[in-house]
C-alpha positions in Angstrom: 130.7 120.3 5.6 129.7 119.8 9.2 131.6 117.2 11.2 129.7 114.4 12.7 128.9 114.9 16.4 128.7 112.0 18.8 126.8 111.1 21.9 129.4 109.5 24.0 128.4 111.6 27.0 124.7 110.5 26.7 125.7 106.9 26.2 127.8 107.0 29.4 125.0 108.6 31.3 122.6 105.9 30.1 124.9 103.3 31.6 125.5 105.3 34.7 129.3 105.2 34.1 131.7 108.1 34.4 134.1 109.8 32.1 136.8 108.9 34.6 136.0 105.2 34.2 136.1 105.6 30.4 139.4 107.4 30.5 140.9 104.5 32.6 139.5 101.9 30.3 140.9 103.6 27.2 144.2 104.4 28.8 143.6 108.1 28.1 143.6 111.2 30.3 140.4 112.5 31.7 140.9 115.7 29.8 141.0 113.9 26.4 137.8 111.9 27.3 136.2 115.1 28.5 137.0 116.8 25.2 135.4 113.8 23.3 132.3 114.0 25.5 131.9 117.7 25.0 132.5 117.3 21.2 135.5 119.6 21.4 137.6 116.8 19.9 136.5 113.9 17.6 138.0 110.6 18.7 139.9 108.7 16.0 137.7 106.0 14.5 139.5 103.1 16.3 139.0 104.9 19.6 135.3 105.4 18.8 135.0 101.7 18.1 136.7 100.9 21.4 134.3 103.3 23.2 131.3 101.6 21.6 132.6 98.2 22.6 133.1 99.4 26.2 129.6 101.0 26.3 128.1 97.9 24.7 126.5 99.9 21.9 127.0 100.0 18.1 129.5 102.6 16.9 126.7 103.9 14.7 124.7 104.6 17.9 127.4 107.0 19.1 127.2 109.2 16.0 124.7 111.9 15.5 123.7 112.7 12.0 124.1 116.5 11.6 121.0 116.6 9.3 118.8 115.7 12.3 
């Protein structure tokens, strides 16, 4: 089963915000956020919800269906 990918990086770009900003807002290191953005690491669900809230998008909008 393929894990769901997400589009945090794209959502950030659409807002014109940086990974550094997101890391500060989440209280996480830049490296962790960079790993999320590059899909190396899947953020825990509660973190994904927090990211969606910060980016003013629905959490569903951050997920990419692997079938597409």
